[in-house]
Every structure is written in C-alpha cells, then in structure tokens.
Amino acid sequence: RRSTSLDSTQTHDQMGIFEFFLQSSTSVSLLGALLLLLLYLSSSVTFSSDEDRKCPPGPKPLPILGNLLQLDLRRPYNSLMELSRKHGSVFTVYLGRRKVVVLAGYKTVKEALVNHAEEFGDRAPTMLVQHDHHQHGVLWANGDSWKEMRRFALASLRDFRMGRKVCEDKIFQECSYLMEVLKEWEGEPFDTTQPINFAVSNIICSMVYGSRFDYDDPEFTSLVDRTITIIQLAGSPSIMMYNLFPGLLKWISNRREFHRLSASSQQKNLEIITRLKKTLDPQRCRGFIDAFLVHMQSLEESGVTKSHFHQDNLLYTIMNLFAAGTDTTAITLRWGLLLMAKHPQIQNQVQEELSRVVGHRQVLLEDRKNLHFTNAVVHEIQRVANVAPTALPHVTSQDVVFQGHFIKKGTVVYPLLAAVLCDEEEWEQPHTFHPAHFLDQEAKFVKPDAFMPFSAGSSGPRACPGEALARMELFIFLASLLQHFSFSPVPGVSPEQLLVASAPGSASIPLAHQLCALPRL
C-alpha cells in the first residue's frame, strides 16, 4: 500500500458516473450506461428556469446527470469542499435531477442550523431509506410521528441516565471487558474493529434492551456486524447512484444486500421485543423497549385507538438508536487509536499527563477538567476523524431567503461538516492533527465554537440526541485505553508509514488496518 500522511495532500482517482457503470462486468451495467447516454443525448432539461437563477450559484449542470461528472463518488464530500472554494459557502449542485443546496463553513452552517433551525429542520430521506423505514423512527422521519418519538426517546433515555455521571459505571464496565480482550493479543497485531464495536454497542444496548451482551454472544455479534454493514452499504457509491436513479439501478447487488440485512435485523429485534414483552414488569422498566411497551399498554387501557406508539415506530426507533449509538462513536475511537499510533509523541504526552494526574486508579469523567491535554487530544481526534462529513441530509420545511439566496420549500440541504471542521478561517492548522487547537496560551483546554462533530446546535430540532453520551464514552474509553496500553503500528511499519486514510463512501471510516496494543501497567 502507498504510504500517505494526514499532514500531506492526498490525491484519489475520481470515480464518475460512467466509471461507476463501466467498472462492472455485467451486461446489465453496460445496458444501464447506454440508457443513461441515450437519456443524456435526448433530454431537453436545461436546469435554467427563473427560479433557479434566484437560487444559490453553482457549477453548470448537465441534463439528467446534473453535476455528477464533477464529483468523486468514492468521497463526494471532498468534491463538495472543492466546489465551495469556487462557488462560496452557499451553493447549488444537481445530483442527477435532484437539486441540493450545500452549506459550507462554520458561520454559514451555524446560521442555518441554529438561527434558522425550523426552516432547515426537516429530514430528507433517501430512496433506499424511504423504502425501508416508511417514515417511522427518529432518524429519517418528519412530522408529528417524529416529534413524538424523539420527545419520548429523549425523556426515556434521560431516565436511564444517558449522559449523566451514573452512566460512568456502564462505560467503566465495558472498558474493563475491552481491555481484557486487548490483553489476550499479548502485543500481537489485531484488527480494532470488532472489539471496539462490541464495547461501544453494549452501552446503548444496556439502555435500549436493558442489558449488555457477552462479546461472543452470536445474537449480539451478528446484530452489531449487520448494523455496521448496513450503514457502510448505505453510504457506498453504488447506493448513492441508486438513490438518484432508482428506476434504472434496481439491479445493483448492494441494494439487495442492504434490504436482506435490514430485514434480518428487523426480525431479530422483533424477537427481542417479544421476549422482553413476556417478562415485562411495568413497575421496573429495564430499558427503552420496556418504557415504550408500558406506554403502549397505558394508551390502550385509556381507550386511545389512534396513536404514534405502535410496534413499527418501536422497531425503527430502537434500530435507529442502536445504529447511532454504535457506529459513529466506535469509528471515532478507531480513528483515535490509529492517530495515536501515527503520532507516538502525542500519545506519550497523553500518557504522561494521565500518570501525573490520575496515576493507577480508574479515569473518571470529573478528571476531564484537570486533563487538559488529554481532553484536547480527544476533541482533535473528533475533528480530524470527521466521521459524518456531510451530516445527514436536511430539507427545507418552508420557503426561505438565506444569505440573500432564495431556497424553495422541499429543497434538499447538505450541511458540509467537513468544511466546518477544516474551516481555514477557524482553525490554525485545519488539515493537520494538532491538539493545540483546543488549548489556550496557558495550555488549558478550550473548545472553539467551530467544533461541530455532532452538527450544529445542542437544542435544535435535529440535534444529536446521543451527544452527551458519546462525549462521555469517547473521553473515558480513550483515556482508559491509553492509561493501560501503548498503541503502535505492526512490526516493520514505522509511524511515518502508517496509512491514515478513509475508506470509500459518504462517511469517513478508516481503512482496514491492524495495530499492536502493548500493556503499560
């Protein structure tokens, strides 16, 4: 593999729409390419109405294809960042025939998602998600159902102490299990993916299902592995193309695999719901599912016949919570360990501070106020990891004039978080791993306003409901792991040669790699 560095400019071969089709060896893909070419040549769509002239500027689109030829489908957020440098912080691109307004830079994203939270507050489900979720759950839904599910989920998870100090015990417990797994490798190379996924997932499991699982429990491991695969498939270039041309690309294998795995996860969650229902005690709720079932029973006993509290909303809400509570935090932790192995001098500074401030006892959340450098490193990992470069797509709930541009109701909006976390006006070294971004002149921790890994606004309608929990997990997991282990590349690979790059897709996921965890204590 070619050696790259986070501190150097990485170049990637672009994957355009025609390359997407031609890379496949099937005759169906060639037929699809020919059909698209015929549509392109015969189309009379010009994208030049008076309404479009009032919209934010952007690159000139082609009929049918829009601006797809200008995007790297492997990492579309990089292409959007390049376009923002030319067209400004608010610009329009056409993904096929779909018009998308992209928001780039800290000031613009904050103004839209905080100052105009209601106007930009609806969710824009993709074609794949629409077919799968049917406007249920808390992640992709809109309207009254979404509002009720979100309100209930937040209240219930608060009852189970999400984000509060007593939640530390659950994280401490998983830290101990995870460290036992790492010790078993005895310093030999291992893939960090599964053990970290299992540890992080167990935190949300204890809150949603009411209990944690053993790491070798086949029900648990298959549920986690399927969920991670589903998320990766949803962000793949082929699924991106299906979402834009669903009638033409129903044949792609990733779409069929997505629906197969999703159906399997739904069935497994229904089995868990049924099992929990049989042992339900309304006086002692074990987790979110119990609380939801008790509320459903209460409504039925009160004679309420029409309600958003039904099994479909329960099923998709717990699947949303499970996925959100596993994926982004686990990916960020994997980036963190990879970056520590890449920058051993920074790892040493963290360990020196931990030894000086904490010693051999368990790292506590309250230690964060005295672990300034460690806290800065955790935040810089989140900034550089940039796990959700475009956030989830929004859609305008009404016509809005934003920064002098008219944006029509129903327009899809991409908040480009990658351009916020690398905003050259906000960060001293935006493209470098530089923990000093979060330290003042006295080496005390400080959090810049442009730090938005969870999107903008902690109280807006689409604010991440698990932000407080994720922040706790990231600090305790990373500090505890670095307290007990030193992470390094596999033998024969120097830190300078360690590959730090993301896999293809709309999310920023580290490429497959192995590390060594050497015990310190």
JSON list of N, CA and C in Angstrom, two decimals, residues 429-486:
[
{"chain": "A", "resi": 429, "resn": "GLN", "atom": "N", "xyz": [-4.30, 25.06, 11.93]},
{"chain": "A", "resi": 429, "resn": "GLN", "atom": "CA", "xyz": [-3.75, 24.06, 11.00]},
{"chain": "A", "resi": 429, "resn": "GLN", "atom": "C", "xyz": [-4.87, 23.08, 10.67]},
{"chain": "A", "resi": 430, "resn": "PRO", "atom": "N", "xyz": [-5.80, 23.47, 9.81]},
{"chain": "A", "resi": 430, "resn": "PRO", "atom": "CA", "xyz": [-7.03, 22.70, 9.61]},
{"chain": "A", "resi": 430, "resn": "PRO", "atom": "C", "xyz": [-6.82, 21.30, 9.05]},
{"chain": "A", "resi": 431, "resn": "HIS", "atom": "N", "xyz": [-5.74, 21.06, 8.33]},
{"chain": "A", "resi": 431, "resn": "HIS", "atom": "CA", "xyz": [-5.53, 19.76, 7.70]},
{"chain": "A", "resi": 431, "resn": "HIS", "atom": "C", "xyz": [-4.45, 18.93, 8.40]},
{"chain": "A", "resi": 432, "resn": "THR", "atom": "N", "xyz": [-4.14, 19.31, 9.64]},
{"chain": "A", "resi": 432, "resn": "THR", "atom": "CA", "xyz": [-3.10, 18.63, 10.41]},
{"chain": "A", "resi": 432, "resn": "THR", "atom": "C", "xyz": [-3.67, 18.18, 11.75]},
{"chain": "A", "resi": 433, "resn": "PHE", "atom": "N", "xyz": [-3.20, 17.05, 12.25]},
{"chain": "A", "resi": 433, "resn": "PHE", "atom": "CA", "xyz": [-3.58, 16.61, 13.59]},
{"chain": "A", "resi": 433, "resn": "PHE", "atom": "C", "xyz": [-2.82, 17.46, 14.59]},
{"chain": "A", "resi": 434, "resn": "HIS", "atom": "N", "xyz": [-3.52, 18.39, 15.24]},
{"chain": "A", "resi": 434, "resn": "HIS", "atom": "CA", "xyz": [-2.88, 19.45, 16.02]},
{"chain": "A", "resi": 434, "resn": "HIS", "atom": "C", "xyz": [-3.70, 19.73, 17.28]},
{"chain": "A", "resi": 435, "resn": "PRO", "atom": "N", "xyz": [-3.46, 18.98, 18.38]},
{"chain": "A", "resi": 435, "resn": "PRO", "atom": "CA", "xyz": [-4.26, 19.15, 19.60]},
{"chain": "A", "resi": 435, "resn": "PRO", "atom": "C", "xyz": [-4.25, 20.56, 20.16]},
{"chain": "A", "resi": 436, "resn": "ALA", "atom": "N", "xyz": [-3.24, 21.38, 19.81]},
{"chain": "A", "resi": 436, "resn": "ALA", "atom": "CA", "xyz": [-3.18, 22.75, 20.31]},
{"chain": "A", "resi": 436, "resn": "ALA", "atom": "C", "xyz": [-4.37, 23.58, 19.85]},
{"chain": "A", "resi": 437, "resn": "HIS", "atom": "N", "xyz": [-5.14, 23.10, 18.88]},
{"chain": "A", "resi": 437, "resn": "HIS", "atom": "CA", "xyz": [-6.38, 23.78, 18.51]},
{"chain": "A", "resi": 437, "resn": "HIS", "atom": "C", "xyz": [-7.30, 23.96, 19.71]},
{"chain": "A", "resi": 438, "resn": "PHE", "atom": "N", "xyz": [-7.16, 23.08, 20.70]},
{"chain": "A", "resi": 438, "resn": "PHE", "atom": "CA", "xyz": [-8.06, 23.07, 21.85]},
{"chain": "A", "resi": 438, "resn": "PHE", "atom": "C", "xyz": [-7.35, 23.48, 23.15]},
{"chain": "A", "resi": 439, "resn": "LEU", "atom": "N", "xyz": [-6.25, 24.19, 23.02]},
{"chain": "A", "resi": 439, "resn": "LEU", "atom": "CA", "xyz": [-5.51, 24.66, 24.19]},
{"chain": "A", "resi": 439, "resn": "LEU", "atom": "C", "xyz": [-5.27, 26.16, 24.07]},
{"chain": "A", "resi": 440, "resn": "ASP", "atom": "N", "xyz": [-5.40, 26.87, 25.18]},
{"chain": "A", "resi": 440, "resn": "ASP", "atom": "CA", "xyz": [-5.12, 28.30, 25.16]},
{"chain": "A", "resi": 440, "resn": "ASP", "atom": "C", "xyz": [-3.63, 28.52, 25.43]},
{"chain": "A", "resi": 441, "resn": "GLN", "atom": "N", "xyz": [-3.23, 29.78, 25.60]},
{"chain": "A", "resi": 441, "resn": "GLN", "atom": "CA", "xyz": [-1.82, 30.10, 25.78]},
{"chain": "A", "resi": 441, "resn": "GLN", "atom": "C", "xyz": [-1.25, 29.53, 27.07]},
{"chain": "A", "resi": 442, "resn": "GLU", "atom": "N", "xyz": [-2.13, 29.21, 28.02]},
{"chain": "A", "resi": 442, "resn": "GLU", "atom": "CA", "xyz": [-1.68, 28.62, 29.28]},
{"chain": "A", "resi": 442, "resn": "GLU", "atom": "C", "xyz": [-1.81, 27.10, 29.27]},
{"chain": "A", "resi": 443, "resn": "ALA", "atom": "N", "xyz": [-2.02, 26.54, 28.09]},
{"chain": "A", "resi": 443, "resn": "ALA", "atom": "CA", "xyz": [-2.17, 25.08, 27.92]},
{"chain": "A", "resi": 443, "resn": "ALA", "atom": "C", "xyz": [-3.39, 24.54, 28.65]},
{"chain": "A", "resi": 444, "resn": "LYS", "atom": "N", "xyz": [-4.42, 25.38, 28.81]},
{"chain": "A", "resi": 444, "resn": "LYS", "atom": "CA", "xyz": [-5.68, 24.96, 29.39]},
{"chain": "A", "resi": 444, "resn": "LYS", "atom": "C", "xyz": [-6.65, 24.63, 28.26]},
{"chain": "A", "resi": 445, "resn": "PHE", "atom": "N", "xyz": [-7.52, 23.66, 28.50]},
{"chain": "A", "resi": 445, "resn": "PHE", "atom": "CA", "xyz": [-8.46, 23.25, 27.46]},
{"chain": "A", "resi": 445, "resn": "PHE", "atom": "C", "xyz": [-9.46, 24.35, 27.15]},
{"chain": "A", "resi": 446, "resn": "VAL", "atom": "N", "xyz": [-9.72, 24.55, 25.87]},
{"chain": "A", "resi": 446, "resn": "VAL", "atom": "CA", "xyz": [-10.74, 25.49, 25.41]},
{"chain": "A", "resi": 446, "resn": "VAL", "atom": "C", "xyz": [-11.38, 24.89, 24.15]},
{"chain": "A", "resi": 447, "resn": "LYS", "atom": "N", "xyz": [-12.68, 25.04, 24.04]},
{"chain": "A", "resi": 447, "resn": "LYS", "atom": "CA", "xyz": [-13.39, 24.46, 22.89]},
{"chain": "A", "resi": 447, "resn": "LYS", "atom": "C", "xyz": [-13.84, 25.57, 21.94]},
{"chain": "A", "resi": 448, "resn": "PRO", "atom": "N", "xyz": [-13.26, 25.65, 20.75]},
{"chain": "A", "resi": 448, "resn": "PRO", "atom": "CA", "xyz": [-13.67, 26.67, 19.78]},
{"chain": "A", "resi": 448, "resn": "PRO", "atom": "C", "xyz": [-15.13, 26.47, 19.33]},
{"chain": "A", "resi": 449, "resn": "ASP", "atom": "N", "xyz": [-15.78, 27.55, 18.97]},
{"chain": "A", "resi": 449, "resn": "ASP", "atom": "CA", "xyz": [-17.17, 27.47, 18.53]},
{"chain": "A", "resi": 449, "resn": "ASP", "atom": "C", "xyz": [-17.32, 26.62, 17.27]},
{"chain": "A", "resi": 450, "resn": "ALA", "atom": "N", "xyz": [-16.29, 26.55, 16.45]},
{"chain": "A", "resi": 450, "resn": "ALA", "atom": "CA", "xyz": [-16.38, 25.82, 15.18]},
{"chain": "A", "resi": 450, "resn": "ALA", "atom": "C", "xyz": [-16.26, 24.32, 15.34]},
{"chain": "A", "resi": 451, "resn": "PHE", "atom": "N", "xyz": [-16.17, 23.85, 16.57]},
{"chain": "A", "resi": 451, "resn": "PHE", "atom": "CA", "xyz": [-16.12, 22.40, 16.81]},
{"chain": "A", "resi": 451, "resn": "PHE", "atom": "C", "xyz": [-17.54, 21.84, 16.73]},
{"chain": "A", "resi": 452, "resn": "MET", "atom": "N", "xyz": [-17.88, 21.21, 15.60]},
{"chain": "A", "resi": 452, "resn": "MET", "atom": "CA", "xyz": [-19.24, 20.72, 15.37]},
{"chain": "A", "resi": 452, "resn": "MET", "atom": "C", "xyz": [-19.25, 19.29, 14.84]},
{"chain": "A", "resi": 453, "resn": "PRO", "atom": "N", "xyz": [-18.67, 18.33, 15.53]},
{"chain": "A", "resi": 453, "resn": "PRO", "atom": "CA", "xyz": [-18.71, 16.96, 15.01]},
{"chain": "A", "resi": 453, "resn": "PRO", "atom": "C", "xyz": [-20.09, 16.34, 15.07]},
{"chain": "A", "resi": 454, "resn": "PHE", "atom": "N", "xyz": [-20.98, 16.89, 15.93]},
{"chain": "A", "resi": 454, "resn": "PHE", "atom": "CA", "xyz": [-22.35, 16.37, 16.07]},
{"chain": "A", "resi": 454, "resn": "PHE", "atom": "C", "xyz": [-23.35, 17.26, 15.33]},
{"chain": "A", "resi": 455, "resn": "SER", "atom": "N", "xyz": [-22.87, 18.07, 14.39]},
{"chain": "A", "resi": 455, "resn": "SER", "atom": "CA", "xyz": [-23.67, 19.08, 13.72]},
{"chain": "A", "resi": 455, "resn": "SER", "atom": "C", "xyz": [-23.88, 20.26, 14.65]},
{"chain": "A", "resi": 456, "resn": "ALA", "atom": "N", "xyz": [-24.69, 21.23, 14.25]},
{"chain": "A", "resi": 456, "resn": "ALA", "atom": "CA", "xyz": [-24.79, 22.50, 14.98]},
{"chain": "A", "resi": 456, "resn": "ALA", "atom": "C", "xyz": [-26.00, 22.51, 15.90]},
{"chain": "A", "resi": 457, "resn": "GLY", "atom": "N", "xyz": [-25.82, 23.15, 17.04]},
{"chain": "A", "resi": 457, "resn": "GLY", "atom": "CA", "xyz": [-26.95, 23.36, 17.94]},
{"chain": "A", "resi": 457, "resn": "GLY", "atom": "C", "xyz": [-27.22, 22.18, 18.84]},
{"chain": "A", "resi": 458, "resn": "SER", "atom": "N", "xyz": [-27.11, 22.37, 20.14]},
{"chain": "A", "resi": 458, "resn": "SER", "atom": "CA", "xyz": [-27.34, 21.28, 21.08]},
{"chain": "A", "resi": 458, "resn": "SER", "atom": "C", "xyz": [-28.80, 21.14, 21.47]},
{"chain": "A", "resi": 459, "resn": "SER", "atom": "N", "xyz": [-29.64, 22.12, 21.08]},
{"chain": "A", "resi": 459, "resn": "SER", "atom": "CA", "xyz": [-31.05, 22.06, 21.45]},
{"chain": "A", "resi": 459, "resn": "SER", "atom": "C", "xyz": [-31.99, 22.21, 20.26]},
{"chain": "A", "resi": 460, "resn": "GLY", "atom": "N", "xyz": [-31.47, 22.18, 19.05]},
{"chain": "A", "resi": 460, "resn": "GLY", "atom": "CA", "xyz": [-32.29, 22.32, 17.86]},
{"chain": "A", "resi": 460, "resn": "GLY", "atom": "C", "xyz": [-33.12, 21.08, 17.61]},
{"chain": "A", "resi": 461, "resn": "PRO", "atom": "N", "xyz": [-34.06, 21.15, 16.66]},
{"chain": "A", "resi": 461, "resn": "PRO", "atom": "CA", "xyz": [-34.93, 20.00, 16.40]},
{"chain": "A", "resi": 461, "resn": "PRO", "atom": "C", "xyz": [-34.20, 18.77, 15.90]},
{"chain": "A", "resi": 462, "resn": "ARG", "atom": "N", "xyz": [-33.05, 18.95, 15.26]},
{"chain": "A", "resi": 462, "resn": "ARG", "atom": "CA", "xyz": [-32.30, 17.80, 14.75]},
{"chain": "A", "resi": 462, "resn": "ARG", "atom": "C", "xyz": [-30.97, 17.61, 15.48]},
{"chain": "A", "resi": 463, "resn": "ALA", "atom": "N", "xyz": [-30.84, 18.19, 16.66]},
{"chain": "A", "resi": 463, "resn": "ALA", "atom": "CA", "xyz": [-29.62, 18.00, 17.45]},
{"chain": "A", "resi": 463, "resn": "ALA", "atom": "C", "xyz": [-29.45, 16.52, 17.78]},
{"chain": "A", "resi": 464, "resn": "CYS", "atom": "N", "xyz": [-28.21, 16.08, 17.80]},
{"chain": "A", "resi": 464, "resn": "CYS", "atom": "CA", "xyz": [-27.92, 14.67, 18.07]},
{"chain": "A", "resi": 464, "resn": "CYS", "atom": "C", "xyz": [-28.36, 14.31, 19.49]},
{"chain": "A", "resi": 465, "resn": "PRO", "atom": "N", "xyz": [-29.33, 13.38, 19.65]},
{"chain": "A", "resi": 465, "resn": "PRO", "atom": "CA", "xyz": [-29.83, 13.05, 21.00]},
{"chain": "A", "resi": 465, "resn": "PRO", "atom": "C", "xyz": [-28.80, 12.32, 21.85]},
{"chain": "A", "resi": 466, "resn": "GLY", "atom": "N", "xyz": [-27.78, 11.75, 21.21]},
{"chain": "A", "resi": 466, "resn": "GLY", "atom": "CA", "xyz": [-26.80, 10.99, 21.97]},
{"chain": "A", "resi": 466, "resn": "GLY", "atom": "C", "xyz": [-25.48, 11.71, 22.16]},
{"chain": "A", "resi": 467, "resn": "GLU", "atom": "N", "xyz": [-25.46, 13.03, 21.94]},
{"chain": "A", "resi": 467, "resn": "GLU", "atom": "CA", "xyz": [-24.19, 13.77, 22.02]},
{"chain": "A", "resi": 467, "resn": "GLU", "atom": "C", "xyz": [-23.54, 13.65, 23.39]},
{"chain": "A", "resi": 468, "resn": "ALA", "atom": "N", "xyz": [-24.31, 13.85, 24.46]},
{"chain": "A", "resi": 468, "resn": "ALA", "atom": "CA", "xyz": [-23.74, 13.80, 25.81]},
{"chain": "A", "resi": 468, "resn": "ALA", "atom": "C", "xyz": [-23.15, 12.43, 26.10]},
{"chain": "A", "resi": 469, "resn": "LEU", "atom": "N", "xyz": [-23.86, 11.38, 25.71]},
{"chain": "A", "resi": 469, "resn": "LEU", "atom": "CA", "xyz": [-23.35, 10.03, 25.93]},
{"chain": "A", "resi": 469, "resn": "LEU", "atom": "C", "xyz": [-22.08, 9.78, 25.13]},
{"chain": "A", "resi": 470, "resn": "ALA", "atom": "N", "xyz": [-22.08, 10.19, 23.87]},
{"chain": "A", "resi": 470, "resn": "ALA", "atom": "CA", "xyz": [-20.91, 9.98, 23.02]},
{"chain": "A", "resi": 470, "resn": "ALA", "atom": "C", "xyz": [-19.68, 10.69, 23.57]},
{"chain": "A", "resi": 471, "resn": "ARG", "atom": "N", "xyz": [-19.86, 11.91, 24.07]},
{"chain": "A", "resi": 471, "resn": "ARG", "atom": "CA", "xyz": [-18.73, 12.65, 24.63]},
{"chain": "A", "resi": 471, "resn": "ARG", "atom": "C", "xyz": [-18.16, 11.94, 25.86]},
{"chain": "A", "resi": 472, "resn": "MET", "atom": "N", "xyz": [-19.04, 11.39, 26.69]},
{"chain": "A", "resi": 472, "resn": "MET", "atom": "CA", "xyz": [-18.58, 10.62, 27.85]},
{"chain": "A", "resi": 472, "resn": "MET", "atom": "C", "xyz": [-17.80, 9.39, 27.41]},
{"chain": "A", "resi": 473, "resn": "GLU", "atom": "N", "xyz": [-18.37, 8.65, 26.47]},
{"chain": "A", "resi": 473, "resn": "GLU", "atom": "CA", "xyz": [-17.73, 7.42, 26.00]},
{"chain": "A", "resi": 473, "resn": "GLU", "atom": "C", "xyz": [-16.35, 7.69, 25.42]},
{"chain": "A", "resi": 474, "resn": "LEU", "atom": "N", "xyz": [-16.27, 8.68, 24.54]},
{"chain": "A", "resi": 474, "resn": "LEU", "atom": "CA", "xyz": [-15.00, 8.96, 23.88]},
{"chain": "A", "resi": 474, "resn": "LEU", "atom": "C", "xyz": [-13.91, 9.30, 24.89]},
{"chain": "A", "resi": 475, "resn": "PHE", "atom": "N", "xyz": [-14.24, 10.14, 25.86]},
{"chain": "A", "resi": 475, "resn": "PHE", "atom": "CA", "xyz": [-13.22, 10.52, 26.83]},
{"chain": "A", "resi": 475, "resn": "PHE", "atom": "C", "xyz": [-12.80, 9.34, 27.70]},
{"chain": "A", "resi": 476, "resn": "ILE", "atom": "N", "xyz": [-13.76, 8.64, 28.27]},
{"chain": "A", "resi": 476, "resn": "ILE", "atom": "CA", "xyz": [-13.43, 7.56, 29.20]},
{"chain": "A", "resi": 476, "resn": "ILE", "atom": "C", "xyz": [-12.75, 6.40, 28.49]},
{"chain": "A", "resi": 477, "resn": "PHE", "atom": "N", "xyz": [-13.27, 6.00, 27.33]},
{"chain": "A", "resi": 477, "resn": "PHE", "atom": "CA", "xyz": [-12.65, 4.90, 26.58]},
{"chain": "A", "resi": 477, "resn": "PHE", "atom": "C", "xyz": [-11.22, 5.25, 26.19]},
{"chain": "A", "resi": 478, "resn": "LEU", "atom": "N", "xyz": [-11.02, 6.41, 25.54]},
{"chain": "A", "resi": 478, "resn": "LEU", "atom": "CA", "xyz": [-9.69, 6.76, 25.06]},
{"chain": "A", "resi": 478, "resn": "LEU", "atom": "C", "xyz": [-8.71, 6.95, 26.20]},
{"chain": "A", "resi": 479, "resn": "ALA", "atom": "N", "xyz": [-9.12, 7.68, 27.25]},
{"chain": "A", "resi": 479, "resn": "ALA", "atom": "CA", "xyz": [-8.22, 7.90, 28.38]},
{"chain": "A", "resi": 479, "resn": "ALA", "atom": "C", "xyz": [-7.87, 6.59, 29.07]},
{"chain": "A", "resi": 480, "resn": "SER", "atom": "N", "xyz": [-8.85, 5.71, 29.26]},
{"chain": "A", "resi": 480, "resn": "SER", "atom": "CA", "xyz": [-8.60, 4.44, 29.93]},
{"chain": "A", "resi": 480, "resn": "SER", "atom": "C", "xyz": [-7.70, 3.53, 29.11]},
{"chain": "A", "resi": 481, "resn": "LEU", "atom": "N", "xyz": [-7.95, 3.48, 27.80]},
{"chain": "A", "resi": 481, "resn": "LEU", "atom": "CA", "xyz": [-7.12, 2.63, 26.94]},
{"chain": "A", "resi": 481, "resn": "LEU", "atom": "C", "xyz": [-5.68, 3.12, 26.89]},
{"chain": "A", "resi": 482, "resn": "LEU", "atom": "N", "xyz": [-5.49, 4.44, 26.81]},
{"chain": "A", "resi": 482, "resn": "LEU", "atom": "CA", "xyz": [-4.13, 4.97, 26.76]},
{"chain": "A", "resi": 482, "resn": "LEU", "atom": "C", "xyz": [-3.45, 4.90, 28.13]},
{"chain": "A", "resi": 483, "resn": "GLN", "atom": "N", "xyz": [-4.22, 4.85, 29.18]},
{"chain": "A", "resi": 483, "resn": "GLN", "atom": "CA", "xyz": [-3.65, 4.66, 30.52]},
{"chain": "A", "resi": 483, "resn": "GLN", "atom": "C", "xyz": [-3.03, 3.28, 30.66]},
{"chain": "A", "resi": 484, "resn": "HIS", "atom": "N", "xyz": [-3.63, 2.29, 30.00]},
{"chain": "A", "resi": 484, "resn": "HIS", "atom": "CA", "xyz": [-3.20, 0.90, 30.19]},
{"chain": "A", "resi": 484, "resn": "HIS", "atom": "C", "xyz": [-2.42, 0.31, 29.01]},
{"chain": "A", "resi": 485, "resn": "PHE", "atom": "N", "xyz": [-2.49, 0.94, 27.84]},
{"chain": "A", "resi": 485, "resn": "PHE", "atom": "CA", "xyz": [-1.81, 0.39, 26.66]},
{"chain": "A", "resi": 485, "resn": "PHE", "atom": "C", "xyz": [-1.11, 1.49, 25.87]},
{"chain": "A", "resi": 486, "resn": "SER", "atom": "N", "xyz": [-0.06, 1.09, 25.16]},
{"chain": "A", "resi": 486, "resn": "SER", "atom": "CA", "xyz": [0.55, 1.93, 24.14]},
{"chain": "A", "resi": 486, "resn": "SER", "atom": "C", "xyz": [0.25, 1.29, 22.79]}
]
